[in-house]
mmCIF file of C-alpha atoms in Angstrom:
data_model
loop_
_atom_site.group_PDB
_atom_site.id
_atom_site.type_symbol
_atom_site.label_atom_id
_atom_site.label_comp_id
_atom_site.label_asym_id
_atom_site.label_seq_id
_atom_site.Cartn_x
_atom_site.Cartn_y
_atom_site.Cartn_z
ATOM 1 C CA MET A 1 4.550 -0.135 26.402
ATOM 2 C CA THR A 2 3.165 -3.457 28.304
ATOM 3 C CA ASN A 3 1.714 -6.289 27.445
ATOM 4 C CA TRP A 4 3.465 -7.209 24.695
ATOM 5 C CA PRO A 5 1.900 -10.799 23.389
ATOM 6 C CA ALA A 6 -2.042 -8.897 23.557
ATOM 7 C CA ARG A 7 -0.331 -6.362 21.109
ATOM 8 C CA LEU A 8 1.674 -8.382 18.741
ATOM 9 C CA GLY A 9 -2.166 -10.650 18.699
ATOM 10 C CA TYR A 10 -3.464 -7.320 17.754
ATOM 11 C CA LEU A 11 -0.583 -6.814 14.909
ATOM 12 C CA LEU A 12 -1.346 -9.896 13.429
ATOM 13 C CA ALA A 13 -4.175 -9.890 13.420
ATOM 14 C CA VAL A 14 -5.412 -7.281 11.638
ATOM 15 C CA GLY A 15 -2.181 -6.795 9.553
ATOM 16 C CA GLY A 16 -2.700 -9.762 9.566
ATOM 17 C CA ALA A 17 -5.751 -9.921 7.388
ATOM 18 C CA TRP A 18 -4.707 -7.182 5.504
ATOM 19 C CA PHE A 19 -2.240 -8.964 4.232
ATOM 20 C CA ALA A 20 -3.800 -12.224 3.642
ATOM 21 C CA ALA A 21 -6.624 -10.630 1.538
ATOM 22 C CA ASP A 22 -4.237 -8.549 -0.615
ATOM 23 C CA GLN A 23 -2.172 -11.804 -1.298
ATOM 24 C CA VAL A 24 -5.346 -14.190 -2.385
ATOM 25 C CA THR A 25 -6.401 -10.680 -4.508
ATOM 26 C CA LYS A 26 -3.044 -10.847 -5.741
ATOM 27 C CA GLN A 27 -3.202 -14.726 -6.344
ATOM 28 C CA MET A 28 -7.051 -14.164 -8.136
ATOM 29 C CA ALA A 29 -5.516 -11.811 -10.628
ATOM 30 C CA ARG A 30 -2.572 -13.129 -11.300
ATOM 31 C CA ASP A 31 -5.260 -16.938 -11.985
ATOM 32 C CA GLY A 32 -7.560 -15.602 -13.968
ATOM 33 C CA ALA A 33 -7.723 -11.368 -14.743
ATOM 34 C CA LYS A 34 -5.522 -11.235 -17.774
ATOM 35 C CA ARG A 35 -8.149 -9.520 -19.419
ATOM 36 C CA PRO A 36 -10.533 -6.708 -17.982
ATOM 37 C CA VAL A 37 -13.279 -7.900 -16.297
ATOM 38 C CA ALA A 38 -16.277 -4.925 -16.083
ATOM 39 C CA VAL A 39 -17.194 -5.180 -12.415
ATOM 40 C CA PHE A 40 -19.450 -1.691 -13.130
ATOM 41 C CA ASP A 41 -18.765 -1.711 -16.642
ATOM 42 C CA SER A 42 -18.864 2.756 -16.699
ATOM 43 C CA TRP A 43 -16.574 3.261 -13.512
ATOM 44 C CA TRP A 44 -14.995 -0.780 -12.567
ATOM 45 C CA HIS A 45 -12.727 -3.104 -13.923
ATOM 46 C CA LEU A 46 -10.733 -5.808 -13.061
ATOM 47 C CA HIS A 47 -7.288 -6.121 -14.679
ATOM 48 C CA TYR A 48 -4.015 -7.805 -13.908
ATOM 49 C CA VAL A 49 -1.223 -5.535 -14.446
ATOM 50 C CA GLU A 50 2.829 -5.861 -13.250
ATOM 51 C CA ASN A 51 3.738 -2.345 -11.159
ATOM 52 C CA ARG A 52 7.142 -2.229 -11.615
ATOM 53 C CA ALA A 53 7.648 1.224 -10.999
ATOM 54 C CA GLY A 54 5.644 3.293 -7.666
ATOM 55 C CA ALA A 55 2.792 4.612 -6.269
ATOM 56 C CA PHE A 56 1.286 6.648 -9.817
ATOM 57 C CA GLY A 57 4.327 5.618 -11.701
ATOM 58 C CA LEU A 58 7.217 7.684 -9.320
ATOM 59 C CA PHE A 59 10.765 5.943 -10.727
ATOM 60 C CA SER A 60 9.427 4.497 -13.322
ATOM 61 C CA SER A 61 12.712 6.345 -15.300
ATOM 62 C CA PHE A 62 15.267 4.977 -12.501
ATOM 63 C CA GLY A 63 16.850 2.070 -13.317
ATOM 64 C CA GLU A 64 15.807 -1.283 -11.987
ATOM 65 C CA GLU A 65 19.844 -1.405 -10.948
ATOM 66 C CA TRP A 66 18.401 1.860 -8.561
ATOM 67 C CA ARG A 67 14.569 0.657 -7.713
ATOM 68 C CA MET A 68 14.689 -1.778 -6.359
ATOM 69 C CA PRO A 69 17.341 -1.553 -3.628
ATOM 70 C CA PHE A 70 15.440 2.113 -3.092
ATOM 71 C CA PHE A 71 12.324 -0.339 -2.785
ATOM 72 C CA TYR A 72 13.980 -2.367 -0.551
ATOM 73 C CA VAL A 73 15.684 0.195 1.704
ATOM 74 C CA VAL A 74 12.759 2.698 2.428
ATOM 75 C CA GLY A 75 9.589 -0.016 2.277
ATOM 76 C CA ALA A 76 11.597 -1.685 5.577
ATOM 77 C CA ILE A 77 12.517 1.362 6.922
ATOM 78 C CA CYS A 78 8.599 1.889 6.759
ATOM 79 C CA ILE A 79 7.562 -0.886 8.187
ATOM 80 C CA VAL A 80 9.314 -0.913 10.704
ATOM 81 C CA LEU A 81 8.615 2.559 12.028
ATOM 82 C CA LEU A 82 4.733 1.446 11.597
ATOM 83 C CA ILE A 83 5.668 -1.080 13.509
ATOM 84 C CA GLY A 84 7.323 0.471 16.376
ATOM 85 C CA CYS A 85 4.197 4.018 16.403
ATOM 86 C CA CYS A 86 1.785 0.221 16.324
ATOM 87 C CA PHE A 87 3.493 -1.245 19.849
ATOM 88 C CA TYR A 88 4.300 2.725 21.359
ATOM 89 C CA THR A 89 0.627 3.270 20.992
ATOM 90 C CA PRO A 90 -1.425 2.752 24.153
ATOM 91 C CA PRO A 91 -4.557 0.290 23.792
ATOM 92 C CA THR A 92 -6.851 3.215 24.627
ATOM 93 C CA MET A 93 -6.308 4.805 21.055
ATOM 94 C CA LYS A 94 -8.042 2.402 19.774
ATOM 95 C CA LEU A 95 -8.999 3.234 15.540
ATOM 96 C CA GLN A 96 -4.768 4.555 15.910
ATOM 97 C CA ARG A 97 -3.569 1.226 16.600
ATOM 98 C CA TRP A 98 -6.402 -0.290 14.113
ATOM 99 C CA SER A 99 -5.722 2.389 11.259
ATOM 100 C CA LEU A 100 -1.238 1.552 11.985
ATOM 101 C CA ALA A 101 -1.839 -2.124 11.627
ATOM 102 C CA THR A 102 -3.626 -1.728 8.856
ATOM 103 C CA MET A 103 -1.312 -0.410 6.905
ATOM 104 C CA ILE A 104 0.972 -2.632 7.794
ATOM 105 C CA GLY A 105 -0.112 -4.833 6.392
ATOM 106 C CA GLY A 106 -1.094 -3.358 3.453
ATOM 107 C CA ALA A 107 2.438 -2.276 3.399
ATOM 108 C CA PHE A 108 4.221 -5.974 4.318
ATOM 109 C CA GLY A 109 1.612 -6.346 1.174
ATOM 110 C CA ASN A 110 3.741 -4.489 -1.141
ATOM 111 C CA TYR A 111 6.878 -5.640 0.659
ATOM 112 C CA VAL A 112 6.773 -9.231 -0.081
ATOM 113 C CA ASP A 113 5.314 -8.204 -3.965
ATOM 114 C CA ARG A 114 8.171 -6.420 -4.538
ATOM 115 C CA VAL A 115 11.518 -8.845 -3.389
ATOM 116 C CA ARG A 116 9.275 -12.026 -4.180
ATOM 117 C CA LEU A 117 8.084 -10.443 -7.775
ATOM 118 C CA ARG A 118 10.313 -7.635 -8.385
ATOM 119 C CA TYR A 119 6.926 -6.241 -9.500
ATOM 120 C CA VAL A 120 3.383 -5.004 -7.505
ATOM 121 C CA VAL A 121 0.648 -6.671 -8.913
ATOM 122 C CA ASP A 122 -1.920 -4.089 -9.391
ATOM 123 C CA PHE A 123 -5.996 -4.859 -10.377
ATOM 124 C CA VAL A 124 -8.371 -2.795 -9.312
ATOM 125 C CA SER A 125 -8.896 0.031 -12.249
ATOM 126 C CA TRP A 126 -10.834 2.796 -11.924
ATOM 127 C CA HIS A 127 -12.617 5.181 -14.437
ATOM 128 C CA VAL A 128 -15.292 7.189 -15.756
ATOM 129 C CA GLY A 129 -16.208 6.926 -19.095
ATOM 130 C CA ASP A 130 -13.548 6.357 -21.314
ATOM 131 C CA ARG A 131 -11.582 9.477 -20.625
ATOM 132 C CA PHE A 132 -10.411 9.277 -17.128
ATOM 133 C CA TYR A 133 -8.541 6.812 -15.798
ATOM 134 C CA TRP A 134 -7.152 6.123 -11.830
ATOM 135 C CA PRO A 135 -3.645 4.258 -11.708
ATOM 136 C CA SER A 136 -4.303 0.182 -10.833
ATOM 137 C CA PHE A 137 -4.181 -0.295 -7.346
ATOM 138 C CA ASN A 138 -5.081 -3.813 -4.868
ATOM 139 C CA ILE A 139 -5.990 -4.752 -2.078
ATOM 140 C CA ALA A 140 -2.693 -3.471 0.064
ATOM 141 C CA ASP A 141 -2.837 0.018 -1.280
ATOM 142 C CA THR A 142 -6.447 1.038 -0.409
ATOM 143 C CA ALA A 143 -5.353 -0.934 4.047
ATOM 144 C CA VAL A 144 -2.019 2.628 3.370
ATOM 145 C CA VAL A 145 -4.656 4.923 2.108
ATOM 146 C CA VAL A 146 -7.760 3.656 4.604
ATOM 147 C CA GLY A 147 -5.294 3.124 8.182
ATOM 148 C CA ALA A 148 -3.588 6.688 6.640
ATOM 149 C CA ALA A 149 -6.997 8.319 6.240
ATOM 150 C CA LEU A 150 -7.805 7.342 9.844
ATOM 151 C CA MET A 151 -5.785 8.778 12.039
ATOM 152 C CA ILE A 152 -5.960 11.779 9.963
ATOM 153 C CA LEU A 153 -9.122 11.648 11.016
ATOM 154 C CA GLU A 154 -8.363 11.443 14.503
ATOM 155 C CA SER A 155 -5.796 13.980 14.652
ATOM 156 C CA PHE A 156 -8.817 16.116 14.166
ATOM 157 C CA ARG A 157 -10.672 14.562 17.469
ATOM 158 C CA GLU A 158 -10.392 16.222 21.004
ATOM 159 C CA PRO A 159 -8.438 14.046 23.416
ATOM 160 C CA ARG A 160 -11.295 12.711 25.978
ATOM 161 C CA GLN A 161 -10.412 14.374 29.249
ATOM 162 C CA GLN A 162 -9.954 11.469 32.237
ATOM 163 C CA LEU A 163 -12.064 11.986 35.246
ATOM 164 C CA SER A 164 -10.750 12.415 38.077
ATOM 165 C CA PRO A 165 -11.801 10.365 41.287
ATOM 166 C CA GLY A 166 -14.176 12.124 44.101
#
């Protein structure tokens, strides 16, 4: 694990870009999307939601005195583990490093919301007509899902063979 400054710079650039995009769009949602705004009327709206539960409403039945410490501890552990993985991933594994930095930026974006606001701002709403609604989400959620999906895809790739000299 050499060249800590370069690894930190990479993490700050990639993860920081996702974090900044998340925080800026959430502020825009807080400032202006108090009523739904149609992007594509039949399936995509911007709709401000204060999500006090976890993903897909997990732990919504738990009292806040249990839910918030759980989110703080588990969120911090996940972020620290992801940072550790990012720093120990070889520079040659570019997609994995990008995926980890992306997930860190997203996880940190939602973590900051939980600590600062005691809820996560969600604002993207996808639906099919009036029948099926996907739970609202945000840019941080997108970063975590994209990063995880790319890591899964990367795991199916065959490792590259090292060419031996001569």
